[in-house]
GROMACS .gro file of C-alpha atoms in nm:
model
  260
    1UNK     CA    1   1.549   1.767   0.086
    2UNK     CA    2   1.625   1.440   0.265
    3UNK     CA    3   1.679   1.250  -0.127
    4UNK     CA    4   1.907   1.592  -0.214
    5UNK     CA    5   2.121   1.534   0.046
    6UNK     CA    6   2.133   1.163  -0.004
    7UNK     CA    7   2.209   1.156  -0.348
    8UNK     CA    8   2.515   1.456  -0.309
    9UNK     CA    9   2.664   1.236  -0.034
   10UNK     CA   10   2.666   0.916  -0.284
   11UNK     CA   11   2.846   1.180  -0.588
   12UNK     CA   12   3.083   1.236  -0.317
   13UNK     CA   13   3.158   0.932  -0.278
   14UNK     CA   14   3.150   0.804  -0.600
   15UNK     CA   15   3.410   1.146  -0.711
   16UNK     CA   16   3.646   1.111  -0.426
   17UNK     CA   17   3.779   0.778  -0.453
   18UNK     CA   18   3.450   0.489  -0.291
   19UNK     CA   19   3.616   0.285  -0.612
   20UNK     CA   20   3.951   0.287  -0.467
   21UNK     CA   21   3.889  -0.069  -0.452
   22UNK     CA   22   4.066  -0.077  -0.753
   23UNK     CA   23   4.423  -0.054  -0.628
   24UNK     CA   24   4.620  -0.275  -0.489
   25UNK     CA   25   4.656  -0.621  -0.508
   26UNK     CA   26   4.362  -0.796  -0.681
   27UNK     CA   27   4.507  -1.152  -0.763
   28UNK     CA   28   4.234  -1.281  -0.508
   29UNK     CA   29   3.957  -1.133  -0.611
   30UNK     CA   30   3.673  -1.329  -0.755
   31UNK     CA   31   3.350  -1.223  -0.902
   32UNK     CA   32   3.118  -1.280  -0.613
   33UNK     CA   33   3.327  -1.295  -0.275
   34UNK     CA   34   3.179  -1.280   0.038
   35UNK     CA   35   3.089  -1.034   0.280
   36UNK     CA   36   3.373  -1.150   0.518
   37UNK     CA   37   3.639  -1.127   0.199
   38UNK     CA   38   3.510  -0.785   0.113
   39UNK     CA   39   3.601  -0.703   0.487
   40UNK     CA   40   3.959  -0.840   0.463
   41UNK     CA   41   4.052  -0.728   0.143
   42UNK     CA   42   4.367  -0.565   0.087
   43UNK     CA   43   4.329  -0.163   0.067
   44UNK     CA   44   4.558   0.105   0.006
   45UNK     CA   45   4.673   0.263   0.341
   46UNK     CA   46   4.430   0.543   0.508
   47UNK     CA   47   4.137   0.400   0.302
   48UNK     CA   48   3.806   0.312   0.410
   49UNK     CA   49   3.705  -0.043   0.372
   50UNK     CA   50   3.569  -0.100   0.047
   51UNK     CA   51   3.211  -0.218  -0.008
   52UNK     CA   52   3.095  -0.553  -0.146
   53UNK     CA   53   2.982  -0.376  -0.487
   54UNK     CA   54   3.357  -0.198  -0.511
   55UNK     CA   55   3.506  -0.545  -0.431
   56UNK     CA   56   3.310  -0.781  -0.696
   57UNK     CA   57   3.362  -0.418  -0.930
   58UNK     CA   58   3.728  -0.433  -0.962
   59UNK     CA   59   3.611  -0.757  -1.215
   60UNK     CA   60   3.563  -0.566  -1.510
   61UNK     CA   61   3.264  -0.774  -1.563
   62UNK     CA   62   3.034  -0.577  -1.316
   63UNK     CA   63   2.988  -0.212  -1.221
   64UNK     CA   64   2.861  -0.018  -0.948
   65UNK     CA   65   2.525   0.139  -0.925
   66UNK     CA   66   2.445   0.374  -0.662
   67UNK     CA   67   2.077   0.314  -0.564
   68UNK     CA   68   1.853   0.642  -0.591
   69UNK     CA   69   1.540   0.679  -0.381
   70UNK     CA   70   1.260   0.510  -0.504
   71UNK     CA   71   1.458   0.233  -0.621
   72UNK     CA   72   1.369  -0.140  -0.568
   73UNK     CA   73   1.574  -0.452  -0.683
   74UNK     CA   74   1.269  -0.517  -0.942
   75UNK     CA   75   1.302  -0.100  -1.069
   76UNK     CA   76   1.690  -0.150  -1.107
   77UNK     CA   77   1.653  -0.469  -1.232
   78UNK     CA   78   1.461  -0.315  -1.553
   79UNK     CA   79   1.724  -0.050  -1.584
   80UNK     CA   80   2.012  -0.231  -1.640
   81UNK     CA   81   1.883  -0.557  -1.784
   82UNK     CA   82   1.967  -0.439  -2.115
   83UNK     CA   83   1.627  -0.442  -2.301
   84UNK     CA   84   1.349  -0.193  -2.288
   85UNK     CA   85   1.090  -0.465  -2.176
   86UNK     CA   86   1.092  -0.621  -1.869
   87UNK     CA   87   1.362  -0.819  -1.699
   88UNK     CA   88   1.403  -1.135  -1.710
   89UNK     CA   89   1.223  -1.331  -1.435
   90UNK     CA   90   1.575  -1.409  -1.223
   91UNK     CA   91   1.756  -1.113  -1.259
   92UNK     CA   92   1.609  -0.972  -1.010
   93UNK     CA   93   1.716  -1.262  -0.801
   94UNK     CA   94   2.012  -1.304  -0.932
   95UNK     CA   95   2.137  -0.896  -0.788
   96UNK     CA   96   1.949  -0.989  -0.449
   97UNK     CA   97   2.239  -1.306  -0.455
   98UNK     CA   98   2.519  -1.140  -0.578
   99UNK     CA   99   2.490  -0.857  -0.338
  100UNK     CA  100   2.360  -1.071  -0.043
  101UNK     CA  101   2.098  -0.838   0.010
  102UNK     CA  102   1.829  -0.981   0.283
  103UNK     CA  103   1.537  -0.705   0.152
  104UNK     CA  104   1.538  -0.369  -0.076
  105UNK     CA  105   1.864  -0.170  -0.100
  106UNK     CA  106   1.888   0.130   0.050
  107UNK     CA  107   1.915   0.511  -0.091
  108UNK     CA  108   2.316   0.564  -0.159
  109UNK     CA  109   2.397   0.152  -0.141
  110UNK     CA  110   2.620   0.102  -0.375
  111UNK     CA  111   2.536  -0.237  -0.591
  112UNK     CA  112   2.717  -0.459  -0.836
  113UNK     CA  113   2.528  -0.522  -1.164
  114UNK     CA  114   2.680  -0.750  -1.443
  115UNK     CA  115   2.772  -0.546  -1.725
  116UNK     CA  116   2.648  -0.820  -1.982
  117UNK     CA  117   2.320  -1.057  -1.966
  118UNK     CA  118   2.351  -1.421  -2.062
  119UNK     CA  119   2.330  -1.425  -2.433
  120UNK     CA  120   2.397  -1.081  -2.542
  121UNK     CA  121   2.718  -0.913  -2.642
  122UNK     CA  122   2.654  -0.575  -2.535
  123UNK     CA  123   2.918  -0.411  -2.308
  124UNK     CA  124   2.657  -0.119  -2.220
  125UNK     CA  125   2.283  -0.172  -2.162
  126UNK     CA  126   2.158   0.188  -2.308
  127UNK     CA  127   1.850   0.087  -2.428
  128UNK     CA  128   1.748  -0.027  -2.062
  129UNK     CA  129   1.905   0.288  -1.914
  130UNK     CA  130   1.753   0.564  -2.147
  131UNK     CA  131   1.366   0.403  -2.121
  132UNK     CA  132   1.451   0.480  -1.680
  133UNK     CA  133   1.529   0.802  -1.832
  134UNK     CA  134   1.267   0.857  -2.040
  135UNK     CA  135   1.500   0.922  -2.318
  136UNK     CA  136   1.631   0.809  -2.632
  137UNK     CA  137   1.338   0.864  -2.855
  138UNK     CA  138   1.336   1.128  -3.127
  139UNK     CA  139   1.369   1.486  -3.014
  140UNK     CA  140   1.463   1.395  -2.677
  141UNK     CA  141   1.744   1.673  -2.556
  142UNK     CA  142   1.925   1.453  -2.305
  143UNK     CA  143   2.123   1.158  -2.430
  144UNK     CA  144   2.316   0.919  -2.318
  145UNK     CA  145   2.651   0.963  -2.455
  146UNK     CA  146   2.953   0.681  -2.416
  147UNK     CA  147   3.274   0.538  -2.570
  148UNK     CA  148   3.292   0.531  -2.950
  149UNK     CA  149   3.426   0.244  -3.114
  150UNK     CA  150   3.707   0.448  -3.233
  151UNK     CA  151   3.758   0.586  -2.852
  152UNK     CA  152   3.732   0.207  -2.758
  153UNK     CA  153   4.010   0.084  -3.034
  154UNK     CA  154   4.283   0.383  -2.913
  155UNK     CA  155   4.276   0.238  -2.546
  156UNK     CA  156   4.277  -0.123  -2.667
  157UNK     CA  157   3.932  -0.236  -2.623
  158UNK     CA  158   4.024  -0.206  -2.238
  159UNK     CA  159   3.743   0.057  -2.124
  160UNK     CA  160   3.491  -0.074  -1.907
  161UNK     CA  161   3.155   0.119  -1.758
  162UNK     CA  162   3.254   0.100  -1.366
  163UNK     CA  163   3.007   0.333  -1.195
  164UNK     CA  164   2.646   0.489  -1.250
  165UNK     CA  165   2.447   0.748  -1.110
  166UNK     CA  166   2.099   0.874  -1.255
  167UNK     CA  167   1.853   1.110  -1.157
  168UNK     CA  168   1.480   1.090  -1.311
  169UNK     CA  169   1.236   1.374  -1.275
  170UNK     CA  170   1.054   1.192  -0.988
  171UNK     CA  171   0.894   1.486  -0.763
  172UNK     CA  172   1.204   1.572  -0.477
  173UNK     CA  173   1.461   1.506  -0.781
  174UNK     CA  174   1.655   1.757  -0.959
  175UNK     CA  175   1.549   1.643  -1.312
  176UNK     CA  176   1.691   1.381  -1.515
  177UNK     CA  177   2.062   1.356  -1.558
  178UNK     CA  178   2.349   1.071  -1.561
  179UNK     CA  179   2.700   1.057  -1.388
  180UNK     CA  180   2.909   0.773  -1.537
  181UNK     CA  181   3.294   0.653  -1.431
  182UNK     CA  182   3.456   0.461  -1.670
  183UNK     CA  183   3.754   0.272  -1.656
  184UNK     CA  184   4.025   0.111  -1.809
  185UNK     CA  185   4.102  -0.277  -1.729
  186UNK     CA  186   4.424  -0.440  -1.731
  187UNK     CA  187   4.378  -0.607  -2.036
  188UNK     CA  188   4.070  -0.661  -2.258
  189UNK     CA  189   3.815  -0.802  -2.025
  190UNK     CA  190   3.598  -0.929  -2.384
  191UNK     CA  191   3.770  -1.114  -2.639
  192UNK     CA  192   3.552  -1.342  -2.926
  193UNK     CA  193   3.221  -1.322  -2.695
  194UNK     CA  194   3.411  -1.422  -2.410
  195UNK     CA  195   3.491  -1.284  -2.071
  196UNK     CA  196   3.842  -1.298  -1.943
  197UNK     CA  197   3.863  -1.396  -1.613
  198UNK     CA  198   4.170  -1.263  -1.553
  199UNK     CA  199   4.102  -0.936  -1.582
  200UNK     CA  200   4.089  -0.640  -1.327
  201UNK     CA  201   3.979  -0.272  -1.384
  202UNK     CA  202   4.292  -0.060  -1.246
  203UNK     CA  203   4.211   0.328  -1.320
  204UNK     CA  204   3.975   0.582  -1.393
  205UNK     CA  205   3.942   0.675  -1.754
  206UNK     CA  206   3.691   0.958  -1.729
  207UNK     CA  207   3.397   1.047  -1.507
  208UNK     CA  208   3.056   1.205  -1.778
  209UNK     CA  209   2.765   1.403  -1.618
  210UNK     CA  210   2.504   1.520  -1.793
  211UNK     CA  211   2.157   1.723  -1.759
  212UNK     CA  212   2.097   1.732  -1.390
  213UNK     CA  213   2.444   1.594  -1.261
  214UNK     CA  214   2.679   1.764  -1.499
  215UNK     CA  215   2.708   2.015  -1.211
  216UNK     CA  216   2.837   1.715  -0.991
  217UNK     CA  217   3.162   1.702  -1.238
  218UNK     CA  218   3.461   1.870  -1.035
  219UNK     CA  219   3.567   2.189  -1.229
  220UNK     CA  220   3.956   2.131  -1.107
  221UNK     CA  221   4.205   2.050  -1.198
  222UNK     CA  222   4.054   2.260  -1.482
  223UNK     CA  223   4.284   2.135  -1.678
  224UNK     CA  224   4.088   1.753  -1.658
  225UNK     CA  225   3.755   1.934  -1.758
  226UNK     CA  226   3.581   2.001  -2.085
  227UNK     CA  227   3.202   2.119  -1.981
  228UNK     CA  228   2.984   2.139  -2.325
  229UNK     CA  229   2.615   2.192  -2.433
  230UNK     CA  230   2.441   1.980  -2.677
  231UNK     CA  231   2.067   2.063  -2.816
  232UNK     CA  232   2.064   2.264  -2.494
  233UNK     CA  233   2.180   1.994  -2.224
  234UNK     CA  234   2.478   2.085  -2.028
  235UNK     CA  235   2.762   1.792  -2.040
  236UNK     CA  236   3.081   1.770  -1.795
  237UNK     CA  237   3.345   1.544  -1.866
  238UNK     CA  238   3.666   1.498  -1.602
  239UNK     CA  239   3.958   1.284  -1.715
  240UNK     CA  240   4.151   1.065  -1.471
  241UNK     CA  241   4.478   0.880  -1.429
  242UNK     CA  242   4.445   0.666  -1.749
  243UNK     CA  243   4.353   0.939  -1.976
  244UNK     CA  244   4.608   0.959  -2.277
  245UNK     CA  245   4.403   1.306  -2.415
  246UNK     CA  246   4.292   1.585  -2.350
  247UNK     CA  247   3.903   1.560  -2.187
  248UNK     CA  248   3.751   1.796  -2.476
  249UNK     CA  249   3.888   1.560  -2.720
  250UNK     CA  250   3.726   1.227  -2.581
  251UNK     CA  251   3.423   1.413  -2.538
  252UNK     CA  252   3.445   1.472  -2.891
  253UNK     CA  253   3.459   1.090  -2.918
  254UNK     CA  254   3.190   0.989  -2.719
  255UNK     CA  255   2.860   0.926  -2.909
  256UNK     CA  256   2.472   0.768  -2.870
  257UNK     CA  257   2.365   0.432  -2.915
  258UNK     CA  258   2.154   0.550  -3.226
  259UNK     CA  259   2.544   0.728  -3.373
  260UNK     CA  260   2.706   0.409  -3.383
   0.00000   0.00000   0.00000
């Protein structure tokens, strides 16, 4: 009962606004500031201080995990290193750093991940993600649905992955599901292979649940919500501020790894 709770108090957060980090003024931002920055950091008036993660976030190279129970920097490591193997031997080290973690994270710590690992091109790591899932292979219900390339050319290549949630079918879970914010930078954070470090993630696209968290998708406004079934799974999607359509069409436009 104690991870249920947990785990609805981090969707809270993550649905009412813990990336509000994203306003303001960001000119001062850098990739890895400190704790003492992430203190002083300009925020919108009757906000909460943002966390470290939702500080080094509003570079569009990193997102926000939200730690489940169970997790350890070695288990989330694996998940988002990209690869279905093991991680490589400092990424582990490298999150323990760039959050300035002293030991393990705690359940509902919110984390900063790079989006990309040194060499690769990817601007999602599915493959990592859906083997912690346990999904992916053939005749697997759930998937894990994102941005087409066509959804990525209408909003100018600027949509970035800013926050995850997932649930596994560990015994006190609720099954396996996903909850994933994305959205849209100032400016194309990727250009050639290359990162621009200039740019800064400014509002929320959409927010997609799926399987087990679908049900953690507001349904209002219900005019921002398009819930759907696929092979049997139950899909929410909400849109936000930057959304130029309606949220059944991008759900429409929103596709697996193995569709591209």
């Amino acid at each position: 009962m104690k991870r249920k709770f947990t785990l609805l108090a981090a969707l809270l957060a993550v649905l009412t606004g813990a990336a509000s980090a994203c306003g303001g003024d960001d000119d001062d931002v850098t990739p890895a500031p400190t704790a003492a920055s992430a203190a002083a950091s300009p925020s919108p008036s009757a906000q909460p201080t943002p966390s470290l993660a939702d500080v080094i976030a509003r570079n569009p190279q990193y997102f926000i995990y939200i730690v489940a129970a169970g997790d350890t920097l070695a288990t989330i490591a694996n998940t988002f290193d990209g690869q279905a193997g093991p991680p490589p031997a400092t990424f582990t080290d490298a999150l323990k750093a760039l959050n300035q973690l002293s030991g393990e994270p705690q359940e509902g710590q919110p984390l900063a991940i790079p989006l990309r690992q040194s060499g690769t091109l990817a601007l999602f790591p599915d493959a990592s993600i859906e083997a912690a899932l346990g999904i992916g292979g053939a005749g697997e219900a759930l998937v894990l649905l994102q941005p087409s390339l066509a959804l990525r050319d209408t909003y100018q290549n600027r949509i970035v992955l800013h926050t995850v949630v997932l649930a596994d079918a560990n015994p006190g879970g609720e099954g396996r599901g996903y909850l994933m914010q994305y959205y849209l930078a100032d400016r194309p954070p990727f250009k050639g292979g290359s990162a621009d470090p200039q740019a800064r993630v400014v509002e929320r696209l959409f927010t997609i649940g799926a399987g087990a968290l679908a049900k953690a998708v507001p349904s209002t406004p219900a005019e921002t919500v398009h819930r759907f079934t696929r092979n049997g799974v139950e899909y929410a999607l909400q849109t936000g501020p930057g959304a130029l359509h309606p949220a059944a069409t991008i759900a429409t436009q929103l596709q697996t790894a193995a569709e591209r």
